PDB file of C-alpha atoms in Angstrom:
ATOM      1  CA  MET A   9       0.027   0.017  -0.154  1.00 92.00           C
ATOM      2  CA  LYS A  10       1.278   3.398  -0.849  1.00 97.00           C
ATOM      3  CA  PHE A  11       0.528   5.926   1.702  1.00 98.00           C
ATOM      4  CA  GLY A  12       1.369   9.654   1.665  1.00 98.00           C
ATOM      5  CA  GLY A  13      -0.524  12.978   2.221  1.00 98.00           C
ATOM      6  CA  PHE A  14      -0.320  16.775   2.330  1.00 98.00           C
ATOM      7  CA  ILE A  15      -0.257  19.385   4.998  1.00 98.00           C
ATOM      8  CA  ILE A  16      -1.759  22.847   4.568  1.00 98.00           C
ATOM      9  CA  THR A  17       0.247  25.856   6.087  1.00 98.00           C
ATOM     10  CA  TYR A  18       0.031  29.529   6.406  1.00 97.00           C
ATOM     11  CA  ASN A  19       2.874  31.665   7.854  1.00 96.00           C
ATOM     12  CA  ARG A  20       3.889  29.256  10.554  1.00 96.00           C
ATOM     13  CA  PRO A  21       7.188  27.777   9.659  1.00 97.00           C
ATOM     14  CA  ASP A  22       8.307  26.764  13.147  1.00 97.00           C
ATOM     15  CA  ILE A  23       4.822  25.035  13.862  1.00 97.00           C
ATOM     16  CA  LEU A  24       4.924  23.360  10.639  1.00 98.00           C
ATOM     17  CA  LEU A  25       8.469  21.955  11.197  1.00 97.00           C
ATOM     18  CA  ASP A  26       7.133  20.543  14.531  1.00 97.00           C
ATOM     19  CA  THR A  27       4.042  18.861  13.084  1.00 97.00           C
ATOM     20  CA  ILE A  28       6.221  17.480  10.170  1.00 98.00           C
ATOM     21  CA  GLY A  29       8.385  15.797  12.822  1.00 97.00           C
ATOM     22  CA  GLN A  30       5.296  14.266  14.663  1.00 97.00           C
ATOM     23  CA  ILE A  31       3.854  13.106  11.255  1.00 98.00           C
ATOM     24  CA  PHE A  32       7.123  11.230  10.423  1.00 98.00           C
ATOM     25  CA  ALA A  33       7.099   9.915  13.969  1.00 98.00           C
ATOM     26  CA  GLN A  34       3.835   7.887  13.434  1.00 98.00           C
ATOM     27  CA  THR A  35       4.169   4.298  13.797  1.00 98.00           C
ATOM     28  CA  TYR A  36       2.867   4.118  10.138  1.00 98.00           C
ATOM     29  CA  PRO A  37       4.572   7.308   8.674  1.00 98.00           C
ATOM     30  CA  PRO A  38       3.726   8.553   5.180  1.00 98.00           C
ATOM     31  CA  GLU A  39       6.000   7.609   2.176  1.00 98.00           C
ATOM     32  CA  LEU A  40       5.724  11.204   0.970  1.00 97.00           C
ATOM     33  CA  LEU A  41       4.216  14.381   2.235  1.00 98.00           C
ATOM     34  CA  TRP A  42       3.476  17.364   0.264  1.00 98.00           C
ATOM     35  CA  ILE A  43       3.405  20.879   1.920  1.00 98.00           C
ATOM     36  CA  ILE A  44       1.111  23.068   0.546  1.00 98.00           C
ATOM     37  CA  ASP A  45       2.077  26.536   1.266  1.00 98.00           C
ATOM     38  CA  ASN A  46      -0.359  29.353   1.253  1.00 98.00           C
ATOM     39  CA  SER A  47       2.069  32.049   2.695  1.00 96.00           C
ATOM     40  CA  GLU A  48       2.944  35.290   0.787  1.00 91.00           C
ATOM     41  CA  GLY A  49       6.532  35.310   1.904  1.00 92.00           C
ATOM     42  CA  LEU A  50       9.296  32.796   1.382  1.00 95.00           C
ATOM     43  CA  ALA A  51       9.969  31.683   5.174  1.00 96.00           C
ATOM     44  CA  THR A  52       8.260  28.587   4.872  1.00 97.00           C
ATOM     45  CA  ASP A  53       9.898  27.615   1.541  1.00 96.00           C
ATOM     46  CA  HIS A  54      13.221  28.149   3.152  1.00 97.00           C
ATOM     47  CA  ALA A  55      12.358  26.189   6.304  1.00 97.00           C
ATOM     48  CA  ILE A  56      11.332  23.072   4.111  1.00 97.00           C
ATOM     49  CA  ALA A  57      14.402  23.292   2.011  1.00 96.00           C
ATOM     50  CA  SER A  58      16.743  23.296   5.045  1.00 95.00           C
ATOM     51  CA  LEU A  59      15.220  19.687   6.056  1.00 95.00           C
ATOM     52  CA  LEU A  60      16.985  18.210   3.015  1.00 95.00           C
ATOM     53  CA  ASP A  61      14.079  15.215   3.410  1.00 96.00           C
ATOM     54  CA  PRO A  62      13.549  13.490   0.068  1.00 96.00           C
ATOM     55  CA  ARG A  63      10.145  12.394   1.598  1.00 97.00           C
ATOM     56  CA  ILE A  64       8.725  16.064   1.393  1.00 98.00           C
ATOM     57  CA  LYS A  65       7.599  17.898  -1.537  1.00 98.00           C
ATOM     58  CA  TYR A  66       6.701  21.577  -1.536  1.00 98.00           C
ATOM     59  CA  HIS A  67       4.173  23.489  -3.470  1.00 98.00           C
ATOM     60  CA  ARG A  68       3.915  27.248  -3.018  1.00 97.00           C
ATOM     61  CA  MET A  69       0.312  28.564  -3.922  1.00 97.00           C
ATOM     62  CA  GLY A  70       1.523  32.105  -4.250  1.00 94.00           C
ATOM     63  CA  TYR A  71      -1.289  33.647  -2.568  1.00 95.00           C
ATOM     64  CA  ASN A  72      -3.590  32.742   0.551  1.00 96.00           C
ATOM     65  CA  SER A  73      -6.073  30.032  -1.211  1.00 97.00           C
ATOM     66  CA  GLY A  74      -7.385  29.302   2.403  1.00 97.00           C
ATOM     67  CA  PRO A  75      -7.881  25.679   3.679  1.00 97.00           C
ATOM     68  CA  ALA A  76     -10.330  25.000   0.896  1.00 98.00           C
ATOM     69  CA  GLY A  77      -8.137  26.037  -2.036  1.00 98.00           C
ATOM     70  CA  ALA A  78      -5.013  24.354  -0.492  1.00 98.00           C
ATOM     71  CA  ALA A  79      -6.836  21.059   0.073  1.00 98.00           C
ATOM     72  CA  ALA A  80      -8.195  21.007  -3.219  1.00 98.00           C
ATOM     73  CA  LYS A  81      -4.558  21.355  -4.854  1.00 98.00           C
ATOM     74  CA  GLY A  82      -3.119  18.896  -2.040  1.00 98.00           C
ATOM     75  CA  LEU A  83      -5.618  16.200  -3.390  1.00 98.00           C
ATOM     76  CA  GLU A  84      -4.811  16.793  -6.828  1.00 98.00           C
ATOM     77  CA  LEU A  85      -1.118  16.411  -6.404  1.00 98.00           C
ATOM     78  CA  CYS A  86      -1.586  13.351  -4.302  1.00 98.00           C
ATOM     79  CA  ALA A  87      -3.809  11.776  -6.897  1.00 98.00           C
ATOM     80  CA  LYS A  88      -0.948  12.252  -9.342  1.00 97.00           C
ATOM     81  CA  GLU A  89       1.481  10.123  -7.120  1.00 97.00           C
ATOM     82  CA  ASP A  90      -0.921   7.274  -7.362  1.00 96.00           C
ATOM     83  CA  LEU A  91      -1.441   6.858  -3.550  1.00 98.00           C
ATOM     84  CA  ASP A  92      -3.598   4.278  -2.135  1.00 97.00           C
ATOM     85  CA  TRP A  93      -4.288   6.593   0.962  1.00 98.00           C
ATOM     86  CA  ILE A  94      -4.035  10.417   1.622  1.00 98.00           C
ATOM     87  CA  TYR A  95      -3.345  12.248   4.857  1.00 98.00           C
ATOM     88  CA  TRP A  96      -5.169  15.504   4.785  1.00 98.00           C
ATOM     89  CA  GLY A  97      -3.458  17.821   7.430  1.00 97.00           C
ATOM     90  CA  ASP A  98      -3.221  21.160   8.963  1.00 97.00           C
ATOM     91  CA  ASP A  99       0.177  22.758  10.147  1.00 96.00           C
ATOM     92  CA  ASN A 100      -0.969  23.215  13.690  1.00 94.00           C
ATOM     93  CA  ASP A 101      -3.034  19.999  14.379  1.00 93.00           C
ATOM     94  CA  PRO A 102      -1.099  16.711  14.243  1.00 95.00           C
ATOM     95  CA  PRO A 103      -2.704  13.392  14.914  1.00 95.00           C
ATOM     96  CA  PHE A 104      -3.180  13.236  18.909  1.00 95.00           C
ATOM     97  CA  ARG A 105      -1.442   9.885  19.178  1.00 96.00           C
ATOM     98  CA  ASN A 106       1.525   8.513  17.330  1.00 96.00           C
ATOM     99  CA  ASP A 107      -0.342   5.426  16.154  1.00 97.00           C
ATOM    100  CA  CYS A 108      -3.433   7.151  14.552  1.00 97.00           C
ATOM    101  CA  PHE A 109      -2.547   6.325  11.054  1.00 98.00           C
ATOM    102  CA  GLU A 110      -1.810   2.493  11.835  1.00 98.00           C
ATOM    103  CA  ARG A 111      -5.128   2.180  13.650  1.00 97.00           C
ATOM    104  CA  LEU A 112      -7.176   4.034  11.022  1.00 97.00           C
ATOM    105  CA  LEU A 113      -5.572   2.432   8.050  1.00 97.00           C
ATOM    106  CA  ALA A 114      -6.354  -1.007  10.090  1.00 96.00           C
ATOM    107  CA  ILE A 115      -9.978  -0.459   9.461  1.00 95.00           C
ATOM    108  CA  ARG A 116      -9.862   0.713   5.877  1.00 95.00           C
ATOM    109  CA  ASP A 117     -11.463  -2.482   4.720  1.00 91.00           C
ATOM    110  CA  ALA A 118     -14.253  -2.598   7.221  1.00 87.00           C
ATOM    111  CA  ASN A 119     -16.578  -1.085   4.642  1.00 89.00           C
ATOM    112  CA  PRO A 120     -15.882  -2.272   0.936  1.00 89.00           C
ATOM    113  CA  PHE A 121     -16.916   1.257  -0.127  1.00 94.00           C
ATOM    114  CA  CYS A 122     -14.709   3.180   2.467  1.00 97.00           C
ATOM    115  CA  GLY A 123     -13.602   6.521   0.818  1.00 98.00           C
ATOM    116  CA  VAL A 124     -12.896   8.332   4.045  1.00 98.00           C
ATOM    117  CA  LEU A 125     -11.339   7.581   7.338  1.00 98.00           C
ATOM    118  CA  GLY A 126     -11.126   9.690  10.521  1.00 97.00           C
ATOM    119  CA  THR A 127     -10.576   9.724  14.281  1.00 97.00           C
ATOM    120  CA  VAL A 128     -13.715  11.967  14.856  1.00 96.00           C
ATOM    121  CA  GLY A 129     -16.453  12.489  12.938  1.00 96.00           C
ATOM    122  CA  GLN A 130     -20.083  13.956  13.000  1.00 96.00           C
ATOM    123  CA  PHE A 131     -23.579  13.642  11.465  1.00 96.00           C
ATOM    124  CA  PHE A 132     -25.083  16.120   9.508  1.00 96.00           C
ATOM    125  CA  ASP A 133     -28.743  17.018   9.014  1.00 94.00           C
ATOM    126  CA  ARG A 134     -29.334  17.910   5.460  1.00 92.00           C
ATOM    127  CA  LYS A 135     -32.525  19.252   6.116  1.00 92.00           C
ATOM    128  CA  LYS A 136     -31.739  21.823   8.664  1.00 92.00           C
ATOM    129  CA  GLY A 137     -28.058  22.311   7.774  1.00 93.00           C
ATOM    130  CA  VAL A 138     -26.612  21.755  11.386  1.00 92.00           C
ATOM    131  CA  ILE A 139     -24.156  19.285  12.900  1.00 92.00           C
ATOM    132  CA  LYS A 140     -25.237  16.540  14.908  1.00 93.00           C
ATOM    133  CA  ARG A 141     -23.080  15.142  17.709  1.00 92.00           C
ATOM    134  CA  VAL A 142     -22.468  11.368  17.844  1.00 94.00           C
ATOM    135  CA  GLN A 143     -23.821   9.783  21.097  1.00 92.00           C
ATOM    136  CA  THR A 144     -20.957   8.590  23.305  1.00 92.00           C
ATOM    137  CA  ARG A 145     -23.081   5.436  24.139  1.00 93.00           C
ATOM    138  CA  LEU A 146     -23.073   4.597  20.414  1.00 94.00           C
ATOM    139  CA  LEU A 147     -19.353   4.654  20.193  1.00 95.00           C
ATOM    140  CA  GLU A 148     -19.183   2.343  23.131  1.00 95.00           C
ATOM    141  CA  LYS A 149     -20.875  -0.323  21.241  1.00 94.00           C
ATOM    142  CA  LYS A 150     -19.106  -0.391  17.992  1.00 95.00           C
ATOM    143  CA  ASP A 151     -15.631  -0.821  16.564  1.00 95.00           C
ATOM    144  CA  TRP A 152     -16.358   1.786  13.875  1.00 96.00           C
ATOM    145  CA  ILE A 153     -19.163   3.696  12.538  1.00 97.00           C
ATOM    146  CA  GLU A 154     -20.281   5.584   9.304  1.00 97.00           C
ATOM    147  CA  VAL A 155     -20.654   9.386   9.754  1.00 97.00           C
ATOM    148  CA  ASP A 156     -21.403  12.161   7.336  1.00 97.00           C
ATOM    149  CA  TYR A 157     -18.237  13.929   7.807  1.00 95.00           C
ATOM    150  CA  VAL A 158     -14.836  14.414   9.457  1.00 96.00           C
ATOM    151  CA  ALA A 159     -13.961  17.814  10.714  1.00 87.00           C
ATOM    152  CA  GLY A 160     -10.602  19.433  10.366  1.00 87.00           C
ATOM    153  CA  GLY A 161      -7.893  18.422  12.564  1.00 90.00           C
ATOM    154  CA  MET A 162      -9.360  15.017  12.988  1.00 94.00           C
ATOM    155  CA  CYS A 163      -6.779  13.037  11.219  1.00 96.00           C
ATOM    156  CA  MET A 164      -8.694  12.591   7.800  1.00 98.00           C
ATOM    157  CA  LEU A 165      -7.467   9.893   5.428  1.00 98.00           C
ATOM    158  CA  VAL A 166      -8.806   9.855   1.877  1.00 98.00           C
ATOM    159  CA  SER A 167      -8.745   7.022  -0.615  1.00 98.00           C
ATOM    160  CA  GLY A 168      -6.756   7.479  -3.457  1.00 98.00           C
ATOM    161  CA  LYS A 169      -9.770   6.374  -5.691  1.00 97.00           C
ATOM    162  CA  VAL A 170     -11.643   9.333  -4.310  1.00 98.00           C
ATOM    163  CA  ALA A 171      -9.013  11.756  -5.103  1.00 98.00           C
ATOM    164  CA  ARG A 172      -8.508  10.425  -8.576  1.00 98.00           C
ATOM    165  CA  GLU A 173     -12.073  10.838  -9.306  1.00 97.00           C
ATOM    166  CA  GLY A 174     -11.504  14.481  -8.844  1.00 97.00           C
ATOM    167  CA  ILE A 175     -13.746  14.925  -5.914  1.00 98.00           C
ATOM    168  CA  ALA A 176     -12.460  17.944  -3.956  1.00 98.00           C
ATOM    169  CA  PRO A 177     -13.641  20.877  -1.880  1.00 97.00           C
ATOM    170  CA  ASP A 178     -14.797  23.875  -3.429  1.00 97.00           C
ATOM    171  CA  PRO A 179     -11.894  26.291  -3.669  1.00 98.00           C
ATOM    172  CA  GLU A 180     -14.339  29.187  -3.733  1.00 97.00           C
ATOM    173  CA  LEU A 181     -15.214  28.497   0.126  1.00 98.00           C
ATOM    174  CA  PHE A 182     -11.745  29.846   0.989  1.00 98.00           C
ATOM    175  CA  PHE A 183     -12.547  28.928   4.791  1.00 96.00           C
ATOM    176  CA  GLY A 184     -15.003  27.025   6.752  1.00 94.00           C
ATOM    177  CA  PHE A 185     -16.977  23.801   6.220  1.00 96.00           C
ATOM    178  CA  GLU A 186     -14.426  22.670   3.235  1.00 97.00           C
ATOM    179  CA  GLU A 187     -14.190  19.184   5.053  1.00 97.00           C
ATOM    180  CA  LEU A 188     -18.038  19.135   5.386  1.00 97.00           C
ATOM    181  CA  ASP A 189     -18.300  20.320   1.564  1.00 97.00           C
ATOM    182  CA  PHE A 190     -15.939  17.584   0.663  1.00 98.00           C
ATOM    183  CA  CYS A 191     -17.318  14.538   2.644  1.00 97.00           C
ATOM    184  CA  LEU A 192     -20.970  15.278   1.443  1.00 96.00           C
ATOM    185  CA  LYS A 193     -19.598  15.024  -2.249  1.00 96.00           C
ATOM    186  CA  VAL A 194     -17.776  11.703  -1.111  1.00 97.00           C
ATOM    187  CA  SER A 195     -21.024  10.415  -0.032  1.00 97.00           C
ATOM    188  CA  ARG A 196     -23.051  11.312  -2.918  1.00 95.00           C
ATOM    189  CA  LYS A 197     -20.575   9.383  -5.018  1.00 96.00           C
ATOM    190  CA  GLY A 198     -21.510   6.283  -2.961  1.00 97.00           C
ATOM    191  CA  TYR A 199     -18.328   6.265  -0.580  1.00 97.00           C
ATOM    192  CA  ALA A 200     -18.505   5.582   2.951  1.00 97.00           C
ATOM    193  CA  ILE A 201     -17.024   7.836   5.691  1.00 98.00           C
ATOM    194  CA  VAL A 202     -15.868   5.773   8.484  1.00 98.00           C
ATOM    195  CA  VAL A 203     -14.457   6.504  12.103  1.00 97.00           C
ATOM    196  CA  ASP A 204     -12.735   4.431  14.671  1.00 97.00           C
ATOM    197  CA  CYS A 205     -15.013   4.467  17.609  1.00 97.00           C
ATOM    198  CA  LYS A 206     -12.012   3.778  20.173  1.00 96.00           C
ATOM    199  CA  LEU A 207     -10.006   6.739  18.708  1.00 97.00           C
ATOM    200  CA  PHE A 208     -13.237   8.609  18.912  1.00 96.00           C
ATOM    201  CA  LEU A 209     -13.598   8.042  22.620  1.00 95.00           C
ATOM    202  CA  GLU A 210      -9.955   8.687  23.276  1.00 95.00           C
ATOM    203  CA  ALA A 211     -10.162  11.948  21.547  1.00 93.00           C
ATOM    204  CA  ARG A 212     -13.315  12.842  23.541  1.00 90.00           C
ATOM    205  CA  LYS A 213     -11.621  12.028  26.949  1.00 90.00           C
ATOM    206  CA  LEU A 214      -8.510  14.110  26.026  1.00 86.00           C
ATOM    207  CA  HIS A 215     -10.849  16.985  25.296  1.00 73.00           C
ATOM    208  CA  GLN A 216     -13.048  16.197  28.470  1.00 60.00           C
ATOM    209  CA  ARG A 217     -16.268  16.019  26.114  1.00 58.00           C
ATOM    210  CA  LEU A 218     -17.625  12.732  26.893  1.00 54.00           C
ATOM    211  CA  GLU A 219     -21.002  14.133  28.020  1.00 54.00           C
ATOM    212  CA  PHE A 220     -20.703  17.492  26.099  1.00 56.00           C
ATOM    213  CA  GLU A 221     -23.928  19.268  24.671  1.00 62.00           C
ATOM    214  CA  ARG A 222     -23.506  22.225  22.322  1.00 63.00           C
ATOM    215  CA  PRO A 223     -25.327  25.120  23.785  1.00 63.00           C
ATOM    216  CA  ALA A 224     -28.079  26.657  21.664  1.00 63.00           C
ATOM    217  CA  TYR A 225     -25.917  29.861  21.277  1.00 72.00           C
ATOM    218  CA  GLN A 226     -22.343  30.594  22.036  1.00 79.00           C
ATOM    219  CA  VAL A 227     -20.723  34.068  22.009  1.00 87.00           C
ATOM    220  CA  LYS A 228     -18.072  33.989  19.346  1.00 88.00           C
ATOM    221  CA  SER A 229     -14.533  35.455  19.817  1.00 88.00           C
ATOM    222  CA  ASN A 230     -14.001  35.766  16.221  1.00 92.00           C
ATOM    223  CA  LEU A 231     -17.311  36.919  14.345  1.00 94.00           C
ATOM    224  CA  ASN A 232     -15.702  37.007  10.983  1.00 95.00           C
ATOM    225  CA  ARG A 233     -15.611  33.308  10.803  1.00 94.00           C
ATOM    226  CA  GLU A 234     -19.459  33.329  11.496  1.00 93.00           C
ATOM    227  CA  TYR A 235     -19.551  35.205   7.995  1.00 97.00           C
ATOM    228  CA  TYR A 236     -17.790  32.394   6.261  1.00 97.00           C
ATOM    229  CA  SER A 237     -19.811  29.660   8.107  1.00 95.00           C
ATOM    230  CA  LEU A 238     -23.307  31.267   6.947  1.00 96.00           C
ATOM    231  CA  ARG A 239     -22.114  32.134   3.311  1.00 97.00           C
ATOM    232  CA  ASN A 240     -20.423  28.672   2.736  1.00 97.00           C
ATOM    233  CA  LEU A 241     -23.275  26.651   4.220  1.00 97.00           C
ATOM    234  CA  LEU A 242     -25.599  28.390   1.806  1.00 97.00           C
ATOM    235  CA  MET A 243     -23.188  27.798  -1.108  1.00 97.00           C
ATOM    236  CA  ILE A 244     -23.078  24.066  -0.039  1.00 96.00           C
ATOM    237  CA  SER A 245     -26.946  23.811   0.141  1.00 95.00           C
ATOM    238  CA  ASP A 246     -26.931  24.976  -3.411  1.00 94.00           C
ATOM    239  CA  SER A 247     -24.257  22.604  -4.732  1.00 90.00           C
ATOM    240  CA  LEU A 248     -26.007  19.677  -3.411  1.00 86.00           C
ATOM    241  CA  THR A 249     -29.359  21.071  -4.549  1.00 87.00           C
ATOM    242  CA  LEU A 250     -30.987  21.150  -0.928  1.00 86.00           C
ATOM    243  CA  PRO A 251     -33.319  24.104  -1.007  1.00 89.00           C
ATOM    244  CA  GLY A 252     -35.057  22.825   2.032  1.00 91.00           C
ATOM    245  CA  MET A 253     -31.676  23.088   4.011  1.00 94.00           C
ATOM    246  CA  ARG A 254     -31.174  26.669   2.493  1.00 95.00           C
ATOM    247  CA  ASN A 255     -34.540  27.890   3.884  1.00 94.00           C
ATOM    248  CA  GLN A 256     -33.773  26.310   7.267  1.00 95.00           C
ATOM    249  CA  LEU A 257     -30.392  28.166   7.276  1.00 95.00           C
ATOM    250  CA  ILE A 258     -31.976  31.776   6.413  1.00 95.00           C
ATOM    251  CA  LYS A 259     -34.622  31.232   9.259  1.00 95.00           C
ATOM    252  CA  LYS A 260     -31.937  30.196  11.723  1.00 94.00           C
ATOM    253  CA  TRP A 261     -29.336  32.744  10.829  1.00 95.00           C
ATOM    254  CA  LEU A 262     -31.825  35.530  10.832  1.00 95.00           C
ATOM    255  CA  ALA A 263     -32.807  34.601  14.369  1.00 94.00           C
ATOM    256  CA  LYS A 264     -28.975  34.529  15.284  1.00 94.00           C
ATOM    257  CA  ALA A 265     -28.437  38.143  13.775  1.00 95.00           C
ATOM    258  CA  VAL A 266     -31.186  39.528  16.276  1.00 94.00           C
ATOM    259  CA  TYR A 267     -30.190  37.196  19.300  1.00 93.00           C
ATOM    260  CA  GLY A 268     -26.721  38.584  19.285  1.00 94.00           C
ATOM    261  CA  PHE A 269     -27.833  41.910  20.601  1.00 95.00           C
ATOM    262  CA  ARG A 270     -28.522  40.026  24.155  1.00 94.00           C
ATOM    263  CA  TYR A 271     -24.627  40.257  24.573  1.00 94.00           C
ATOM    264  CA  GLY A 272     -24.511  44.103  24.158  1.00 95.00           C
ATOM    265  CA  PRO A 273     -24.938  46.586  21.392  1.00 95.00           C
ATOM    266  CA  LYS A 274     -21.392  46.561  20.076  1.00 96.00           C
ATOM    267  CA  TYR A 275     -21.485  42.716  19.872  1.00 96.00           C
ATOM    268  CA  GLY A 276     -24.813  42.604  18.340  1.00 96.00           C
ATOM    269  CA  ALA A 277     -24.281  45.280  15.855  1.00 97.00           C
ATOM    270  CA  LYS A 278     -21.089  43.424  14.368  1.00 96.00           C
ATOM    271  CA  ASN A 279     -22.730  40.126  14.339  1.00 96.00           C
ATOM    272  CA  PHE A 280     -25.686  41.521  12.639  1.00 97.00           C
ATOM    273  CA  ARG A 281     -23.515  43.326  10.246  1.00 97.00           C
ATOM    274  CA  LEU A 282     -21.557  39.946   9.377  1.00 97.00           C
ATOM    275  CA  ILE A 283     -24.505  37.987   9.114  1.00 96.00           C
ATOM    276  CA  THR A 284     -26.402  40.291   6.687  1.00 97.00           C
ATOM    277  CA  LEU A 285     -23.110  40.578   4.682  1.00 97.00           C
ATOM    278  CA  GLY A 286     -22.737  36.747   4.314  1.00 97.00           C
ATOM    279  CA  PHE A 287     -26.497  36.880   3.111  1.00 97.00           C
ATOM    280  CA  TYR A 288     -25.513  39.621   0.767  1.00 97.00           C
ATOM    281  CA  HIS A 289     -22.476  37.916  -0.847  1.00 98.00           C
ATOM    282  CA  TYR A 290     -24.192  34.809  -1.203  1.00 97.00           C
ATOM    283  CA  LEU A 291     -27.188  36.273  -2.975  1.00 96.00           C
ATOM    284  CA  ARG A 292     -24.573  38.138  -5.334  1.00 97.00           C
ATOM    285  CA  GLY A 293     -22.499  35.088  -5.859  1.00 97.00           C
ATOM    286  CA  ILE A 294     -19.598  36.751  -3.995  1.00 97.00           C
ATOM    287  CA  SER A 295     -17.238  33.983  -2.842  1.00 97.00           C
ATOM    288  CA  GLY A 296     -13.333  33.288  -2.219  1.00 97.00           C
ATOM    289  CA  LYS A 297     -11.664  35.376   0.526  1.00 96.00           C
ATOM    290  CA  THR A 298     -13.546  38.633   1.086  1.00 97.00           C
ATOM    291  CA  ILE A 299     -12.760  39.342   4.643  1.00 95.00           C
ATOM    292  CA  GLY A 300      -9.869  38.674   6.974  1.00 90.00           C
ATOM    293  CA  LEU A 301      -9.885  36.136   9.730  1.00 84.00           C
TER     294      LEU A 301
END
């Protein structure tokens, strides 16, 4: 089996080098690793060159294409390498155990249509456009389960067959829900998305979230990300032809635009402005990178 992957990075050469070290320290390390560099400068290029490691290949995007654009390029490059399985990674989020790759690849044949593997996944309500948490009691009963998507930083491994079919996240999403967009496309092509239940439970214990329930609303430290979340979910609903999901999203996010004022006029005004901007850009077909993060 030929196993490789890619790491997306942006202006964090020191963090990237540490993550690369952890990737190659896995009990089942990749044979090759593409570095997809969104940085505007050359610091990352120089840092990679200093490693003198023949397993590492470097691709400079030349601009900040966001996680979505970089992931699409990473999958394209890995498909050309004729890999059997592909690691999709971020520069600041290495696997939480040194045997994650080995344990995930051990269940790659659990489902004959397996297209994506991961340590943690979630369900997705296509009618309402919301993430649904996998119950801990379900994970305790099974060795592996099928989910709707594997989120960022959760050690996603992609079948080479999927990549060679050209399935990839929409680069125009730029940031936010690019993994969801990708996994929903994978599912539509008939592939299964599988997570290892024991690794899933270990990750929850590590983050003390065994009994965690997401509150109805959380104050956001970075409201710009809310803009991308709304706009991208609406874009995904169109790409999957889910008008019911789009209508539910509109109702939910209009309520969130008003609800934000409970946390003060300054917070409420910014929240309202960014949510309405998300609606406006979606309606006008404005995508890609539009505001800072």
